[in-house]
Amino acid sequence: MEDLKNLPTLTRKDFVSSQEVRWCPGCGDYSILAQAQKTMADMGIPREKFVVVSGIGCSSRMPYYVNTYGFHTIHGRAPTVATGIKVANPDLNVWVVTGDGDSLSIGGNHTLHALRKNIDLKILLFNNQIYGLTKGQYSPTSELGKKTKSSPYGSVDYPLSPLSFAAGAGATFIARTLASDPVHMGEVMGQAAKHRGVAFVEILQNCVIFNDNAYGELTEKETRPERILQLEQGKPLVFGKDRKKGIRLNGLTPEIVELGDDVKESDLLVHDAGRAGLNYAFLLAEMESPFPIPIGIFHREDRPTLDQMIHAQVAQARKALGEGDLMKVFRSGEVWEVA
Amino acid sequence: MEDLKNLPTLTRKDFVSSQEVRWCPGCGDYSILAQAQKTMADMGIPREKFVVVSGIGCSSRMPYYVNTYGFHTIHGRAPTVATGIKVANPDLNVWVVTGDGDSLSIGGNHTLHALRKNIDLKILLFNNQIYGLTKGQYSPTSELGKKTKSSPYGSVDYPLSPLSFAAGAGATFIARTLASDPVHMGEVMGQAAKHRGVAFVEILQNCVIFNDNAYGELTEKETRPERILQLEQGKPLVFGKDRKKGIRLNGLTPEIVELGDDVKESDLLVHDAGRAGLNYAFLLAEMESPFPIPIGIFHREDRPTLDQMIHAQVAQARKALGEGDLMKVFRSGEVWEVA
Amino acid sequence: MKKDIEELQDVVIRFAGDSGDGMQLTGTQFTKTTAVLGNDIATLPDYPSEIRAPQGSLAGVSAFQINFSSRDIRTPGDDPNVLVAMNPAALKTSLKDLVEGGILVINEDAFNAQNLAKAGYATNPLEDSALSRYLVYRIPITTMTVSALKDSGISKKEMDRSRNFFALGLMFWLFQRPMDITVEWIRKKFSKDKNIAEANVLALTAGYNYGENAEVIKKHYRIAPAKNVPGTYRNITGNEAAALGFLTAAKLANTPLFYGSYPITPASDILHELSKHKNFGVLTLQAEDEIAAMGATIGASFAGLMALTGTSGPGLSLKSEAMGLAVMTELPMVIANVQRGGPSTGLPTKTEQSDLLQAMYGRHSECPLAVVAPATSADCFQMAVEAFRIAVKFMTPVIYLSDGYLANGTEPWRIPEIDSLPKIEVKHPTDPASFKPYARDEKTLSRPWAIPGTPGLEHRIGGLEKLNIQGTVSHDPANHDVMMHLRAEKIERIADHIPLQEVFGKPEGKVLVVGWGGTYGAITSAVEELQKEYSVSSIHIRYLNPFPKNLGEILSKFETIIVPELNLGQLAHLLRAKYLVEAISFPKVQGQPFKIREIIDGIKKIMETKGGSSWKI
Amino acid sequence: MKKDIEELQDVVIRFAGDSGDGMQLTGTQFTKTTAVLGNDIATLPDYPSEIRAPQGSLAGVSAFQINFSSRDIRTPGDDPNVLVAMNPAALKTSLKDLVEGGILVINEDAFNAQNLAKAGYATNPLEDSALSRYLVYRIPITTMTVSALKDSGISKKEMDRSRNFFALGLMFWLFQRPMDITVEWIRKKFSKDKNIAEANVLALTAGYNYGENAEVIKKHYRIAPAKNVPGTYRNITGNEAAALGFLTAAKLANTPLFYGSYPITPASDILHELSKHKNFGVLTLQAEDEIAAMGATIGASFAGLMALTGTSGPGLSLKSEAMGLAVMTELPMVIANVQRGGPSTGLPTKTEQSDLLQAMYGRHSECPLAVVAPATSADCFQMAVEAFRIAVKFMTPVIYLSDGYLANGTEPWRIPEIDSLPKIEVKHPTDPASFKPYARDEKTLSRPWAIPGTPGLEHRIGGLEKLNIQGTVSHDPANHDVMMHLRAEKIERIADHIPLQEVFGKPEGKVLVVGWGGTYGAITSAVEELQKEYSVSSIHIRYLNPFPKNLGEILSKFETIIVPELNLGQLAHLLRAKYLVEAISFPKVQGQPFKIREIIDGIKKIMETKGGSSWKI
Ligand SMILES: Cc1ncc(C[n+]2csc(CCOP(=O)(O)OP(=O)(O)O)c2C)c(N)n1
Ligand SMILES: Cc1ncc(C[n+]2csc(CCOP(=O)(O)OP(=O)(O)O)c2C)c(N)n1
Ligand code: SF4
Ligand code: SF4
Ligand SMILES: [Mg+2]
Ligand SMILES: [Mg+2]
């Protein structure tokens, strides 16, 4: 099927499959694909140890383009298949690729439980705030009032914040990045890849056909500095063209402040993705206009994963009881002989 | 079917159906049923305007016992049927009765979207941290390591906090109460009933058969004051036998403090369910041992409901375009005559 | 230059190009004008499943076929007489279908090395003898468009984009169609950018004039209007017709329509259509998934609305469990399923008729409900109304089984007079004294539809087995037996309230061809052809559960029964099981509708093996 | 007092009482001892769907029936010869089944006004002539238990609770069974509370001694051991047997077992059983719902494990869509479905066989997979192994269709020697040069099972239609046709690898009774009885898709085919469609298994209408 070149050091190219990429020209998915391939190459793990699992949607075509094992499952169910794979063989490096509809509409429950159970999956959520593949209906992340094919009078659904949802589910790695910023995206994916546990990465992605410019403000040169808050470990929350604005805590409520004589950097909230508890991650995840949109790693935390624990129980049972003996189990309870 | 007595003032008895109640003796569900009936009676709405919708589980048998319209649906799907009812007829008062498995395991996605969309439903989640009806498997709220029929070696799933989940979903009314405290429960239900929008009430309920005493610490006289934090609007977060302990904020992290010379009540976090944003509700929802468990109303907020908005769009369209004329729609686009 | 005019009876044109070439739009415009001219028409759009497949690739070819005629036609045509190929990939995928001697219009400009390579052509087909069997018009469409628009004030890229209007103009000339409808449409559509609008009009005219003037094109064609039933017509897709049918049913029942759905190809257009009509009081709910859509539909039905949900195969699978609840609670609702290629995700944009057995048996336990299926795109209207009529009368879920071919294809629809349609009678009990939730109507066995809000009728329903009449929960063995039989019997009794099956051709004979769903056109045309020589009749079943009462009788009057289906024999299976007749399956599972010729050949072959040469008339 | 002993061939006892009376435990203990004595046995537990239905109510009655015999028996018995009724409700629900002249043991203490009212008795049946047709032993069981335990040091309430052991002791005496096995079990079970343990032993002994001493009881009974096939036996429920079968299959394949499931009655016990055996490397996953369980099972199969999921009707409905993915990806796995009463939530704790058509057709499009069904509780073991053997060999999902009756019922199981069972051969390709994901084995048409982690075999699968051999996505019409037929053909070919159908009785004759699943015992016993007089044979189909190759042949050898089923005729439907035989359905849908007599009567009646009086032999 695929080349057998299993070179000790791999490059992005090794992760390019023979399948022609079929997204619309200009689609944000291309750049995500490239960074994912690069991240995998950088991990120092042989290609055959990767499995990329997806649901259905434009985004979910990604497995075809990555030269690893791949599974293009059904709509919303990628986390379930990925869970089966990971639990079956924890030695595999399992990625989930999904869209905002796939993961949060039909697949919301599986996403919830994969996050809660801390299954060691790397989840890339391509959030374009629209159903791309079905040609443009609003999604759970579309804004209220959005006019689409299925909402000619404007959507009546309040949008979900994927990362607030992830915090509510107790995820152990929560991050956001931009498809239009390959460098940042590459860094975030690299960190996600290193995380042992469930890693949930929201990637803001532009759908040129059905929701073009949804993130225009966040990506355009002029507006970006005002609209993006780039999180840096150990650094205060500063943003703005001249980095003269910051986020300060007022009780539990964040507020935007101008740095200057009255307000020093030391008054600002300092970014620490490793804080105990999820309150801080939740606060970041809830930030929306007029606040700048945080990107980077919101939260990370080490905890045993479901797959580890399942296998630990097996090991423990084997240690305690010895390798299972079928004949012994067959004969458990009352037995009798007929001669 | 039922008596036609439609008295101007109703009592709990009016909401008692002719069906024999079939929960185990001692089950916490009885007291929830009684308070729900009382709350309905107090609302000053005629019986026929209520619809009680449930999924499957011990808890979900409740509709049979309430003398209103009722729908005992299928496992996990109560919010969907309730949504259909409420959207079809916003004049109805629709309650959802569900268990921790029903609402958070199989039904997690529907609960999520009912909360997110702010559908005007009153959701009572009977949380007994176990699957009762299927005779005792662990549920999404069971503690890690719990030994049950399906986890003889201990559960490997991290529990979900229902209220953190609700905050992550953007719910507009979030509350917790105890089945063993009818007075508190009655108050919380009364407030939920008054809320216009989705009201999510977690009720800690004891399953005497499969998970007895799960909330022993919270309900027993001696331990309760130390383990329960009763939220009161406008009051500081104080608890403990002599009400000498309080919750203070340290940055974003709550901490337990002893009231005394160093620490005054005024240093404590003050309860306000109406704070803007969900950060405070989330913080409360995340509080677990060694913190006391908050009960009361975590969050409330007024926002147009999905059902309102859908009907508003219809009204608006009718106003703008006039009542739909089928013949006009039939003839839209190119038409031609054949003689 | 005055050119010859040839009179034709019918023509099949296929417009084929890259997804970006606007072929669907071109085809639609040609269709509209042709419809208004009074030809009978049928169309078949065929586009890739990718939103934008790679430009110039074989996977990216988008095609639109129209059959138009001066007589009654029933399908978009087996094979085109005219192929418009806007690039090499389009030529490659469609040429095999063009009839020998057919007209081939080619956009020469697109046949560059890059595009040829993308289409997998080693050599340029324009430069070898590959096309010698056709009447080829090589036209530099792009170049000519650009030069026609050089003063239009729009960008080069925008000029390029107008090339499909050039092609359309040329076709208008070739088949003697007026341009005014399209001109009007263009001006309205691009009203925000006058320059673009006028450029497109210019391109259209340039194409038309090219036909008029270019030396190479020697003649054009006329197709007289068809003699359709008098009335007002419009062109309609199956999904539009269905949406209007559901809207109409609600009107006839004087009850608001509720539509709960989750988008899925090829059903989404029903959602799109219905959500436009809020001023009819239609309540549309885009649910989080198909299960939620089904649940909400059940809730809306309980609350007294005309409750509808719609989906395609994978969604129908997901609804299975909740459909069981709908059956148990005996609530009226319609589940529209627009079939597509499967199994699993399968061929999502292709057509198939393979969900029939699932519609019948795809729920745990004995879970009977009614099933109807429209036969043509226009028939989608009527069967949508029928579905609700049955649902309400019998208090039962009804599955409406359409398919991708019907849903996306178009044909002329004679617009009905709303006042001429029979009302759908809705009764909600109000008398507490006589009310029992599972009391049964003597004739239909249906239970009363008591809705929340009615004083004194408070009651509880649900998925557990119900005590007959009372409606309370019952674990009584005998009652379960009664209820299982009642639910089945209720569906059977629908047969008393639907039309008897009609036969196309003689009511008895050698061969009966049995069809259902979107194959109607192809089967009927094939049988019509065969009837010239053989003793063949056909029936097309639109009521699939229960079957019309006279079906067994009809089947017994023929020696051989052949069932052409776009599946592996599902209707044949049902006929065999129910009537113990040797129904012979003639399956096709290629994601494509039957061609008339395929059915003719298939039936002939089966007749041969059965010794049917003696079946000539 | 020395009492008479009467020799009996077989006895049916029903223990019936309130849910809180411990009847399931009592029945189980009696069963165990009886099994060890070497009687053939079959049992049927029957308990309410409520966890604790209201005490003393009819809905709260819990019963356990055991049939034990000195000869080969196949069912828990039609009607009890002995009824132990611990309260009025139990008497009310069970008395109608007790054979005339049967023994009726009654706990007199429970017949107070309150309990009588709850059971709906207007007058006390002990005090009128209602029971005159039975041999009644009125015993103040509660009082006697309490007085026996007065010095035991336990509370009054606890004493009360021991009354079921008194009843059990009495039955042990009545049927000459030793108490030691139960005594040992009690001491182990209550090892944490010695007082309770000894009190229960005391109660047991008191019951036994009561039999020995009480004047009223004149004799007891002996039932000789049965002549079973030599071997080591244990008593087993169908669910236990299934769990051990799956465990065994994994062992035979030398591959770990994965079980993904969401709890549901009556399938949960498979999860409970398997999760105990972690030291076999079994990986159990309690998923968030059935869809997740199915998805995880597909994932585990892809990753190379023996992948299993289990559920009951509503869960099977939910799995429909994902099962389509399993079929499209042609991965091996087993879907265990333990059927219960439906539709919808239906009768969740009752048995039914009504998911057969769903197993066959309950997925959108053409989505074939294999279906097997065990015939007895012990057979659940073998069919579980068979299911995996087929799944792995043919790279296909296999549905294992059990039912509540088999799952909860018990019978003796001859413990197999693990080494005597044929290995299940598992092959995972490793050679990149020759690997093609959808290459096909010539004989089985199965594709290679290449698992992630294998260098050089990286490939992608999914739900879109696959190009044959290559396994890439394909929208090619001809390929779709090929794949649709290949998937169907692959399942058909399984018929070459399963045993031929055996016939019980003569291989040809007048009547053939055809069954499947848990009705085996009742059908076979009925046919055995009928064979004394009539030309009747029977077959019991354990391989339902595909059918055994000789099935058509067998059917053709009989004039009348009768299909008794716990549904409305699902197997009959399949036989009619496939073989065009007039299979006559003999349905029962009461949430209860067939009684032998019901089948005998039913067949006789059908024979009569068919003029079968001449069919006597
Ligand atoms: C069960 C089922 N329901 C619906 C669909 C149709 N469908 C395919 S993708 C999709 C949504 C895609 O949106 P998203 O997940 O945001 O992905 P995107 O295309 O935007 O990347 C839908 C509704 C389906 N394939 N299967
Ligand atoms: C589709 C489906 N899956 C599984 C079940 C079995 N089931 C019924 S209730 C239940 C869980 C009940 O737990 P919970 O919701 O916590 O309610 P409780 O009984 O504890 O009140 C399960 C698994 C079902 N009825 N339907
Ligand atoms: S439709 Fe949107 S998301 Fe899909 S491929 Fe095109 S641009 Fe990307
Ligand atoms: S099993 Fe538990 S939750 Fe269910 S009725 Fe009994 S005590 Fe209540
Ligand atoms: Mg999207
Ligand atoms: Mg629970």
PDB file of N, CA and C in Angstrom, chain C residues 398-423:
ATOM      1  N   VAL C 398     -45.924   7.482   9.721  1.00  0.00           N
ATOM      2  CA  VAL C 398     -45.888   7.055   8.325  1.00  0.00           C
ATOM      3  C   VAL C 398     -44.513   7.409   7.756  1.00  0.00           C
ATOM      4  N   ILE C 399     -43.894   6.440   7.117  1.00  0.00           N
ATOM      5  CA  ILE C 399     -42.624   6.741   6.452  1.00  0.00           C
ATOM      6  C   ILE C 399     -42.910   7.110   5.005  1.00  0.00           C
ATOM      7  N   TYR C 400     -42.362   8.255   4.623  1.00  0.00           N
ATOM      8  CA  TYR C 400     -42.459   8.736   3.251  1.00  0.00           C
ATOM      9  C   TYR C 400     -41.092   8.477   2.637  1.00  0.00           C
ATOM     10  N   LEU C 401     -41.031   7.545   1.668  1.00  0.00           N
ATOM     11  CA  LEU C 401     -39.749   7.093   1.112  1.00  0.00           C
ATOM     12  C   LEU C 401     -39.492   7.723  -0.242  1.00  0.00           C
ATOM     13  N   SER C 402     -38.724   8.774  -0.259  1.00  0.00           N
ATOM     14  CA  SER C 402     -38.332   9.373  -1.526  1.00  0.00           C
ATOM     15  C   SER C 402     -36.911   8.896  -1.843  1.00  0.00           C
ATOM     16  N   ASP C 403     -36.300   9.428  -2.857  1.00  0.00           N
ATOM     17  CA  ASP C 403     -34.901   9.085  -3.110  1.00  0.00           C
ATOM     18  C   ASP C 403     -34.191  10.261  -3.782  1.00  0.00           C
ATOM     19  N   GLY C 404     -32.886  10.176  -3.834  1.00  0.00           N
ATOM     20  CA  GLY C 404     -32.066  11.271  -4.353  1.00  0.00           C
ATOM     21  C   GLY C 404     -32.447  11.670  -5.771  1.00  0.00           C
ATOM     22  N   TYR C 405     -32.808  10.680  -6.557  1.00  0.00           N
ATOM     23  CA  TYR C 405     -33.174  10.944  -7.940  1.00  0.00           C
ATOM     24  C   TYR C 405     -34.434  11.798  -8.021  1.00  0.00           C
ATOM     25  N   LEU C 406     -35.450  11.409  -7.277  1.00  0.00           N
ATOM     26  CA  LEU C 406     -36.685  12.198  -7.256  1.00  0.00           C
ATOM     27  C   LEU C 406     -36.453  13.560  -6.604  1.00  0.00           C
ATOM     28  N   ALA C 407     -35.683  13.543  -5.537  1.00  0.00           N
ATOM     29  CA  ALA C 407     -35.519  14.737  -4.715  1.00  0.00           C
ATOM     30  C   ALA C 407     -34.853  15.863  -5.499  1.00  0.00           C
ATOM     31  N   ASN C 408     -33.839  15.535  -6.274  1.00  0.00           N
ATOM     32  CA  ASN C 408     -33.079  16.556  -6.990  1.00  0.00           C
ATOM     33  C   ASN C 408     -33.542  16.756  -8.418  1.00  0.00           C
ATOM     34  N   GLY C 409     -34.152  15.723  -8.986  1.00  0.00           N
ATOM     35  CA  GLY C 409     -34.629  15.840 -10.361  1.00  0.00           C
ATOM     36  C   GLY C 409     -35.844  16.762 -10.412  1.00  0.00           C
ATOM     37  N   THR C 410     -36.117  17.304 -11.605  1.00  0.00           N
ATOM     38  CA  THR C 410     -37.285  18.169 -11.732  1.00  0.00           C
ATOM     39  C   THR C 410     -38.189  17.662 -12.835  1.00  0.00           C
ATOM     40  N   GLU C 411     -39.419  18.055 -12.749  1.00  0.00           N
ATOM     41  CA  GLU C 411     -40.342  17.843 -13.844  1.00  0.00           C
ATOM     42  C   GLU C 411     -41.476  18.847 -13.694  1.00  0.00           C
ATOM     43  N   PRO C 412     -42.268  19.026 -14.737  1.00  0.00           N
ATOM     44  CA  PRO C 412     -43.362  19.993 -14.638  1.00  0.00           C
ATOM     45  C   PRO C 412     -44.410  19.485 -13.650  1.00  0.00           C
ATOM     46  N   TRP C 413     -44.923  20.378 -12.906  1.00  0.00           N
ATOM     47  CA  TRP C 413     -45.920  20.028 -11.900  1.00  0.00           C
ATOM     48  C   TRP C 413     -47.160  20.868 -12.169  1.00  0.00           C
ATOM     49  N   ARG C 414     -48.255  20.199 -12.346  1.00  0.00           N
ATOM     50  CA  ARG C 414     -49.493  20.939 -12.563  1.00  0.00           C
ATOM     51  C   ARG C 414     -49.964  21.441 -11.210  1.00  0.00           C
ATOM     52  N   ILE C 415     -50.027  22.716 -11.079  1.00  0.00           N
ATOM     53  CA  ILE C 415     -50.329  23.323  -9.781  1.00  0.00           C
ATOM     54  C   ILE C 415     -51.789  23.056  -9.433  1.00  0.00           C
ATOM     55  N   PRO C 416     -52.008  22.439  -8.287  1.00  0.00           N
ATOM     56  CA  PRO C 416     -53.393  22.112  -7.923  1.00  0.00           C
ATOM     57  C   PRO C 416     -54.103  23.341  -7.352  1.00  0.00           C
ATOM     58  N   GLU C 417     -55.408  23.297  -7.416  1.00  0.00           N
ATOM     59  CA  GLU C 417     -56.188  24.313  -6.713  1.00  0.00           C
ATOM     60  C   GLU C 417     -56.345  23.836  -5.281  1.00  0.00           C
ATOM     61  N   ILE C 418     -55.864  24.604  -4.367  1.00  0.00           N
ATOM     62  CA  ILE C 418     -55.882  24.156  -2.978  1.00  0.00           C
ATOM     63  C   ILE C 418     -57.295  23.816  -2.513  1.00  0.00           C
ATOM     64  N   ASP C 419     -58.266  24.560  -3.023  1.00  0.00           N
ATOM     65  CA  ASP C 419     -59.636  24.304  -2.567  1.00  0.00           C
ATOM     66  C   ASP C 419     -60.197  22.987  -3.086  1.00  0.00           C
ATOM     67  N   SER C 420     -59.552  22.452  -4.105  1.00  0.00           N
ATOM     68  CA  SER C 420     -60.065  21.212  -4.678  1.00  0.00           C
ATOM     69  C   SER C 420     -59.556  19.985  -3.915  1.00  0.00           C
ATOM     70  N   LEU C 421     -58.605  20.199  -3.008  1.00  0.00           N
ATOM     71  CA  LEU C 421     -58.035  19.054  -2.295  1.00  0.00           C
ATOM     72  C   LEU C 421     -58.884  18.720  -1.072  1.00  0.00           C
ATOM     73  N   PRO C 422     -59.088  17.423  -0.827  1.00  0.00           N
ATOM     74  CA  PRO C 422     -59.913  17.048   0.335  1.00  0.00           C
ATOM     75  C   PRO C 422     -59.243  17.431   1.651  1.00  0.00           C
ATOM     76  N   LYS C 423     -60.037  17.959   2.551  1.00  0.00           N
ATOM     77  CA  LYS C 423     -59.539  18.339   3.871  1.00  0.00           C
ATOM     78  C   LYS C 423     -59.033  17.120   4.629  1.00  0.00           C
TER      79      LYS C 423
END
